[in-house]
Every structure is written in structure tokens, then in C-alpha cells.
Amino acid sequence: MSIEIKLSRSNRIYRPNESLEGKIIANLSSSISHQGIRLTINGSVNLQVRGGTAGVIESFYGVVKPIPIVNRTITVQPSGRIASGVTEIPFSVILKERGKDNMEKFYETFHGSDISIQYLVTAEVARGYLHKSLSTAVEFIIESEKDSLPQEPISPEMVFFYITQDTQRHPLLPELKSGGFRISGKVCSQCSVLDPLIGELTVEASGIPIQSIDIHLLRVESILIGDKIATETTSIQTTQVADGDVCRGLTLPVYVILPRLLTCPTIFAGPFSIEFKTTIVITFKSEQTKKHPKYDPKTPRSYVSIICLILYLDLPAVRI
């Protein structure tokens, strides 16, 4: 005997002001009696400290109390019987009821390292004390309400930058300091989660050949624990702009497609926040490069120059 939930949309994407519709499918070898079929909608922000900048005490406790968003239970069918074979029981429930106080704002579904925003629908067939209840759960995805989306596409905001040996805060190789370099350009600092990250850069001068130019997309998750803030930075995507030495004075385009499953609109809530940064990394050819083929953007090396820029992700515009 088993039951499953089949939602009306194959992509399982819904908005808070819409109805969650689907079917509870029961596959039984024989008919059973039950004490009611219930459907529970549960959404919460789950916070867990895994280290990062957290202290020993904060990491020991680990899990922080979840923040409830929605918790609602409805009765799909009263007590009765379900016949043998395959039985489909339709349901429909409004996610965000108008005129009622909701526990928390409906944030978009997100799964990060320390922060997870998850929505589940659970179906249960209660069978009393002598029989084990049948239950199943499935996750559905929440996207922002259309009323909160901008009517017009957001024009990307650009920030200008330049990188030289004097802008680096970490130690550099002697030949980099003596030879010098200058890379300038502009890159998007605010855009929609569905739009690409665009910009351009130019290698104006460099005394040492360049091995590669990469753009790292970083996700910064922060959790408030008492009077401290635990922060975890994760590199979620790397895009190579240039491979090998670059012609001086040549403008290189920057075009980065954001990974939608690993990003969400920037969130600044009371107990937590989710932010994003872009790091432009210039790797120069040297003997040190051969010893460390893999580069971690959170650990600067003496043979690279970096610049870190804040990226604000907005909601996408209304689709017509």
C-alpha cells in the first residue's frame, strides 16, 4: 500500500497568491478504512551553522531555530473507505490566504550551505491506533508574487573598477610589484536573477604575461546568533573570460549566465541574509602557478590579483 502526491504543474513552481492543486494517488492491494485524509502545507527558513566565521560555541550548537513561513492543515476527505486499486483524490489549497496574518514573508525557494528556504506539501491517510498511517511528502517551489515584480525590465547598474599592484591587500611576487600591471573595466553591480552579468575589461599594461582571467560568483550567507553573526562564503560558479596572455588595450566582453538553482533575489531579513559578490581574478604566469593549479578565490595567492564587487540580485520583470 502506498500513496503519492502529483502536483498540477510538472515544474512544481507556484506563487504565494496562487492555489496549490494536484492529486493524492492511492495504490492499494485491498480496500481500507480511514479516519480522514489530511493535507499539510509547511514552509520554513532553516538555519544551520557549519563553521565559516562562527565560533566554537556557535558551531557546537549548529542548528538555529527555524523561522516558520506557513503551516496549514486541511481535511481533503472525512472518515470513510478507499477502494482497492488506484484511486485519485484531487485537492486545491490557497497558499497565502487574504485578510489573514501570515507568519512570515513568502521568500523564494532557496537551498544554500547554511540557509535553506523550503516548502513541502504532505498528505496523510490516518488509520487509527491499530494500523500505521500512510503518508508522503513532496517539495514545491515558490517564486515571488507577480504584484511584487517590476513592470519594466531593470536596467543593469554598472560599476567601474581598476586593478593594479597598489590595490592588492595580499603579498605579491617581487616581479609583479616591479613590473606593474593595470586592468580596468566595468561590470554589472545590480541585475535581475534571470539576466546575465555583463561588463567589459581591458588589460592596459602588464610586465608579466597573463595566464587567465576568471570571474567567480560568490554567495554570502549570514546568520544572527545572539550578538554575533556567522558568515559562510561559497564559490558557486567560475567563468573564464580569457585563457592565455591578453593583447594590451583590447576590450574583452564579460557575459556570465547566473545559475538560477544556486541563486535567489538578495535578501536582508532580521535573523539572516543572503548576498552575492563577484570576484575578478587575474592569474599571472609564474613557477608558483604550476605548484598550485587550483585556485580558491577566498585564499589569495602571490601570483594573482583580485577585486571583489558586491552584486545585488533583483526580482525579474513581469513576463508578458
Short mmCIF file of C-alpha atoms in Angstrom, two decimals:
data_model
loop_
_atom_site.label_atom_id
_atom_site.label_comp_id
_atom_site.label_asym_id
_atom_site.label_seq_id
_atom_site.Cartn_x
_atom_site.Cartn_y
_atom_site.Cartn_z
CA MET A 1 0.00 0.00 0.00
CA SER A 2 1.32 3.40 -0.91
CA ILE A 3 0.24 6.95 -1.68
CA GLU A 4 1.89 9.70 -3.69
CA ILE A 5 1.27 13.35 -4.50
CA LYS A 6 1.14 14.54 -8.08
CA LEU A 7 1.03 18.32 -8.47
CA SER A 8 -0.80 20.01 -11.34
CA ARG A 9 2.42 21.59 -12.67
CA SER A 10 5.33 19.42 -13.75
CA ASN A 11 7.90 22.09 -12.75
CA ARG A 12 6.26 22.42 -9.30
CA ILE A 13 6.63 26.24 -9.42
CA TYR A 14 3.89 28.30 -7.75
CA ARG A 15 3.42 31.85 -6.45
CA PRO A 16 2.13 32.70 -2.95
CA ASN A 17 -1.18 34.11 -4.21
CA GLU A 18 -1.95 31.03 -6.30
CA SER A 19 -3.66 27.76 -5.41
CA LEU A 20 -1.64 24.61 -4.95
CA GLU A 21 -3.51 21.97 -6.92
CA GLY A 22 -2.90 18.30 -7.54
CA LYS A 23 -3.96 14.76 -6.75
CA ILE A 24 -3.31 12.28 -3.97
CA ILE A 25 -2.90 8.92 -5.69
CA ALA A 26 -3.52 5.84 -3.55
CA ASN A 27 -2.36 2.47 -4.84
CA LEU A 28 -3.89 -0.23 -2.62
CA SER A 29 -3.94 -4.02 -2.89
CA SER A 30 -7.17 -4.12 -0.86
CA SER A 31 -9.72 -1.62 0.36
CA ILE A 32 -9.04 0.12 3.67
CA SER A 33 -10.98 2.28 6.11
CA HIS A 34 -9.51 5.57 7.31
CA GLN A 35 -10.22 8.33 9.78
CA GLY A 36 -9.66 11.18 7.36
CA ILE A 37 -7.24 12.32 4.64
CA ARG A 38 -5.33 15.46 5.58
CA LEU A 39 -3.06 17.75 3.60
CA THR A 40 -0.42 19.91 5.31
CA ILE A 41 1.38 22.86 3.74
CA ASN A 42 4.64 23.71 5.52
CA GLY A 43 7.21 26.35 4.66
CA SER A 44 10.16 27.48 6.75
CA VAL A 45 13.60 29.06 6.72
CA ASN A 46 16.06 26.51 8.09
CA LEU A 47 19.29 27.90 9.52
CA GLN A 48 22.34 25.82 10.35
CA VAL A 49 25.84 26.96 11.27
CA ARG A 50 28.54 24.76 9.73
CA GLY A 51 31.59 26.84 10.55
CA GLY A 52 32.75 29.75 8.44
CA THR A 53 33.30 32.74 10.69
CA ALA A 54 31.25 31.17 13.50
CA GLY A 55 32.98 30.47 16.77
CA VAL A 56 33.39 27.13 18.51
CA ILE A 57 30.29 27.57 20.68
CA GLU A 58 28.08 28.60 17.74
CA SER A 59 29.31 25.67 15.63
CA PHE A 60 28.67 23.27 18.52
CA TYR A 61 25.02 24.19 18.75
CA GLY A 62 24.82 24.12 14.96
CA VAL A 63 21.12 24.24 14.18
CA VAL A 64 19.28 27.51 14.84
CA LYS A 65 15.52 27.52 15.45
CA PRO A 66 13.72 27.52 12.06
CA ILE A 67 11.69 30.54 11.01
CA PRO A 68 8.13 29.43 10.10
CA ILE A 69 6.59 30.89 6.94
CA VAL A 70 3.38 28.91 6.58
CA ASN A 71 1.87 25.91 8.37
CA ARG A 72 -1.65 24.97 7.37
CA THR A 73 -3.57 21.69 7.50
CA ILE A 74 -6.81 20.98 5.63
CA THR A 75 -9.06 17.94 5.50
CA VAL A 76 -9.34 16.61 1.97
CA GLN A 77 -11.78 13.80 2.85
CA PRO A 78 -13.59 12.89 6.07
CA SER A 79 -13.59 9.38 7.53
CA GLY A 80 -14.52 6.63 5.06
CA ARG A 81 -13.06 3.90 2.88
CA ILE A 82 -10.70 3.79 -0.09
CA ALA A 83 -11.33 1.05 -2.65
CA SER A 84 -8.61 -1.30 -3.84
CA GLY A 85 -6.61 -0.40 -6.93
CA VAL A 86 -5.60 3.12 -7.95
CA THR A 87 -7.67 5.99 -6.53
CA GLU A 88 -7.10 9.65 -7.36
CA ILE A 89 -8.21 12.25 -4.80
CA PRO A 90 -7.98 15.86 -6.09
CA PHE A 91 -7.12 18.78 -3.81
CA SER A 92 -6.75 22.54 -4.02
CA VAL A 93 -5.46 24.88 -1.32
CA ILE A 94 -4.63 28.60 -1.39
CA LEU A 95 -1.05 29.14 -0.24
CA LYS A 96 -1.43 32.70 1.06
CA GLU A 97 -4.88 33.49 2.41
CA ARG A 98 -6.02 37.08 2.01
CA GLY A 99 -7.00 39.01 5.09
CA LYS A 100 -5.11 36.70 7.46
CA ASP A 101 -1.86 37.38 9.22
CA ASN A 102 0.91 35.20 7.85
CA MET A 103 3.79 34.02 10.00
CA GLU A 104 6.44 35.39 7.71
CA LYS A 105 7.02 36.81 4.26
CA PHE A 106 6.97 34.22 1.47
CA TYR A 107 10.59 34.07 0.37
CA GLU A 108 11.64 32.33 -2.82
CA THR A 109 12.76 28.72 -2.54
CA PHE A 110 16.48 28.55 -1.87
CA HIS A 111 18.96 25.82 -0.89
CA GLY A 112 22.34 27.07 0.30
CA SER A 113 25.10 25.87 2.58
CA ASP A 114 23.74 27.27 5.86
CA ILE A 115 20.35 28.66 4.81
CA SER A 116 17.54 26.68 3.24
CA ILE A 117 14.10 28.04 2.34
CA GLN A 118 11.86 25.05 1.69
CA TYR A 119 8.16 24.42 1.07
CA LEU A 120 6.62 20.96 1.48
CA VAL A 121 3.15 19.52 0.98
CA THR A 122 2.40 16.38 2.99
CA ALA A 123 -0.55 14.01 2.55
CA GLU A 124 -1.60 11.65 5.34
CA VAL A 125 -4.22 8.92 5.47
CA ALA A 126 -5.00 8.41 9.18
CA ARG A 127 -5.86 4.80 10.05
CA GLY A 128 -6.21 4.81 13.83
CA TYR A 129 -4.08 3.25 16.55
CA LEU A 130 -4.02 -0.32 15.26
CA HIS A 131 -2.77 0.50 11.76
CA LYS A 132 0.13 2.59 10.53
CA SER A 133 -0.90 5.78 8.76
CA LEU A 134 0.04 6.26 5.11
CA SER A 135 1.91 9.46 4.36
CA THR A 136 4.04 11.06 1.66
CA ALA A 137 5.59 14.48 1.04
CA VAL A 138 6.84 16.43 -1.96
CA GLU A 139 8.65 19.74 -2.25
CA PHE A 140 7.22 22.56 -4.36
CA ILE A 141 8.99 25.73 -5.44
CA ILE A 142 7.86 29.24 -4.56
CA GLU A 143 8.63 32.23 -6.76
CA SER A 144 7.76 35.84 -5.95
CA GLU A 145 4.26 37.20 -6.47
CA LYS A 146 3.60 38.98 -9.75
CA ASP A 147 2.39 42.06 -7.85
CA SER A 148 5.86 42.48 -6.32
CA LEU A 149 7.68 42.10 -9.64
CA PRO A 150 8.82 45.22 -11.51
CA GLN A 151 6.67 46.06 -14.52
CA GLU A 152 9.65 47.05 -16.65
CA PRO A 153 12.97 45.22 -17.01
CA ILE A 154 15.58 46.59 -14.62
CA SER A 155 18.44 48.40 -16.32
CA PRO A 156 21.70 46.89 -15.08
CA GLU A 157 23.75 49.25 -12.93
CA MET A 158 27.44 49.30 -13.81
CA VAL A 159 30.39 49.93 -11.53
CA PHE A 160 33.80 50.95 -12.86
CA PHE A 161 36.95 49.35 -11.46
CA TYR A 162 40.69 49.15 -11.94
CA ILE A 163 43.24 46.64 -10.67
CA THR A 164 46.91 47.49 -10.06
CA GLN A 165 49.67 46.24 -7.80
CA ASP A 166 48.78 49.08 -5.40
CA THR A 167 45.15 47.95 -4.95
CA GLN A 168 46.09 44.48 -3.69
CA ARG A 169 45.96 43.79 0.04
CA HIS A 170 47.78 40.46 -0.09
CA PRO A 171 51.51 39.88 -0.78
CA LEU A 172 52.54 39.79 -4.44
CA LEU A 173 55.51 38.26 -6.20
CA PRO A 174 58.51 40.65 -6.49
CA GLU A 175 58.31 40.58 -10.28
CA LEU A 176 54.65 41.67 -10.15
CA LYS A 177 55.50 44.59 -7.90
CA SER A 178 58.44 45.72 -10.02
CA GLY A 179 56.87 45.08 -13.44
CA GLY A 180 53.48 46.53 -12.55
CA PHE A 181 50.10 45.99 -14.19
CA ARG A 182 46.80 47.78 -14.73
CA ILE A 183 43.45 46.26 -15.66
CA SER A 184 40.36 48.46 -15.90
CA GLY A 185 36.77 47.96 -16.87
CA LYS A 186 33.17 47.94 -15.74
CA VAL A 187 30.81 45.21 -14.56
CA CYS A 188 27.18 44.95 -13.54
CA SER A 189 26.53 45.53 -9.82
CA GLN A 190 22.72 45.12 -9.92
CA CYS A 191 20.65 42.96 -12.22
CA SER A 192 17.75 40.51 -12.33
CA VAL A 193 18.28 36.88 -11.29
CA LEU A 194 17.24 35.87 -14.82
CA ASP A 195 19.54 38.29 -16.65
CA PRO A 196 23.21 37.69 -17.44
CA LEU A 197 26.01 39.50 -15.64
CA ILE A 198 27.54 41.78 -18.27
CA GLY A 199 30.51 44.12 -18.46
CA GLU A 200 33.91 44.54 -20.05
CA LEU A 201 37.56 44.76 -19.06
CA THR A 202 40.81 45.87 -20.65
CA VAL A 203 44.40 44.91 -19.86
CA GLU A 204 46.08 48.29 -20.22
CA ALA A 205 49.54 47.18 -19.12
CA SER A 206 51.30 44.18 -17.59
CA GLY A 207 55.00 43.48 -17.20
CA ILE A 208 54.36 39.72 -16.78
CA PRO A 209 52.33 37.53 -19.18
CA ILE A 210 48.81 36.70 -18.06
CA GLN A 211 47.75 33.07 -17.76
CA SER A 212 43.98 33.54 -17.36
CA ILE A 213 41.22 35.94 -16.34
CA ASP A 214 38.28 34.46 -14.41
CA ILE A 215 35.13 35.73 -12.73
CA HIS A 216 33.99 33.91 -9.58
CA LEU A 217 30.40 34.22 -8.34
CA LEU A 218 30.31 34.07 -4.54
CA ARG A 219 27.30 33.50 -2.27
CA VAL A 220 27.45 35.00 1.22
CA GLU A 221 25.07 33.57 3.83
CA SER A 222 24.88 35.30 7.22
CA ILE A 223 23.02 34.11 10.34
CA LEU A 224 22.47 36.13 13.51
CA ILE A 225 23.33 34.09 16.62
CA GLY A 226 22.84 36.09 19.79
CA ASP A 227 25.02 39.16 19.39
CA LYS A 228 27.26 37.53 16.76
CA ILE A 229 26.91 36.98 13.03
CA ALA A 230 28.08 33.70 11.46
CA THR A 231 29.01 34.15 7.80
CA GLU A 232 29.70 31.48 5.21
CA THR A 233 31.06 32.37 1.76
CA THR A 234 30.74 29.81 -1.03
CA SER A 235 32.03 29.91 -4.59
CA ILE A 236 29.11 28.73 -6.73
CA GLN A 237 30.35 29.40 -10.27
CA THR A 238 33.53 30.23 -12.18
CA THR A 239 33.51 31.72 -15.68
CA GLN A 240 36.70 32.14 -17.69
CA VAL A 241 36.94 35.42 -19.57
CA ALA A 242 40.37 34.86 -21.17
CA ASP A 243 42.81 31.96 -21.48
CA GLY A 244 46.45 32.87 -22.05
CA ASP A 245 48.14 36.22 -22.42
CA VAL A 246 45.86 39.06 -23.50
CA CYS A 247 46.59 41.74 -26.06
CA ARG A 248 47.15 45.06 -24.35
CA GLY A 249 44.44 47.61 -24.96
CA LEU A 250 41.93 45.02 -26.23
CA THR A 251 38.46 45.26 -24.66
CA LEU A 252 37.18 41.86 -23.53
CA PRO A 253 33.41 41.34 -23.08
CA VAL A 254 32.05 39.89 -19.83
CA TYR A 255 28.93 37.76 -20.14
CA VAL A 256 28.06 35.44 -17.24
CA ILE A 257 24.81 33.45 -17.06
CA LEU A 258 23.74 33.16 -13.44
CA PRO A 259 22.91 29.65 -12.11
CA ARG A 260 19.22 30.03 -11.21
CA LEU A 261 19.13 26.99 -8.91
CA LEU A 262 22.00 28.35 -6.81
CA THR A 263 20.87 31.98 -6.63
CA CYS A 264 17.87 33.97 -5.43
CA PRO A 265 16.99 37.66 -5.04
CA THR A 266 19.21 39.31 -2.45
CA ILE A 267 17.58 39.01 1.00
CA PHE A 268 18.17 41.19 4.05
CA ALA A 269 15.95 39.79 6.82
CA GLY A 270 16.35 40.27 10.56
CA PRO A 271 17.93 36.96 11.60
CA PHE A 272 19.56 36.11 8.27
CA SER A 273 20.71 37.50 4.94
CA ILE A 274 21.70 36.13 1.52
CA GLU A 275 24.04 38.23 -0.59
CA PHE A 276 26.19 37.75 -3.68
CA LYS A 277 29.59 39.02 -4.81
CA THR A 278 31.65 38.83 -7.96
CA THR A 279 35.42 38.42 -7.82
CA ILE A 280 37.57 39.19 -10.83
CA VAL A 281 40.79 37.16 -10.67
CA ILE A 282 43.86 37.84 -12.85
CA THR A 283 46.32 34.93 -12.79
CA PHE A 284 49.88 35.65 -13.98
CA LYS A 285 52.35 33.11 -15.37
CA SER A 286 54.95 32.07 -12.81
CA GLU A 287 56.53 29.00 -11.24
CA GLN A 288 54.04 29.29 -8.37
CA THR A 289 51.17 28.74 -10.79
CA LYS A 290 52.44 25.24 -11.61
CA LYS A 291 52.58 24.30 -7.92
CA HIS A 292 49.01 25.47 -7.25
CA PRO A 293 46.92 24.64 -10.34
CA LYS A 294 43.64 25.04 -8.47
CA TYR A 295 42.79 28.48 -7.14
CA ASP A 296 40.49 29.27 -4.22
CA PRO A 297 39.06 32.83 -4.51
CA LYS A 298 38.82 33.01 -0.71
CA THR A 299 42.59 32.42 -0.36
CA PRO A 300 44.55 34.97 -2.45
CA ARG A 301 47.90 33.82 -3.84
CA SER A 302 51.01 35.87 -4.55
CA TYR A 303 50.73 35.27 -8.31
CA VAL A 304 47.15 36.59 -8.68
CA SER A 305 45.45 39.96 -8.42
CA ILE A 306 41.82 40.20 -7.41
CA ILE A 307 38.99 42.65 -6.91
CA CYS A 308 35.73 41.81 -5.14
CA LEU A 309 32.49 43.62 -6.03
CA ILE A 310 29.03 43.37 -4.44
CA LEU A 311 26.28 42.08 -6.74
CA TYR A 312 22.66 42.90 -5.89
CA LEU A 313 20.18 40.49 -7.49
CA ASP A 314 16.68 41.82 -8.13
CA LEU A 315 13.38 40.15 -8.94
CA PRO A 316 12.74 39.56 -12.66
CA ALA A 317 10.30 41.76 -14.52
CA VAL A 318 6.75 40.58 -15.25
CA ARG A 319 6.64 38.23 -18.24
CA ILE A 320 4.01 39.07 -20.83
#
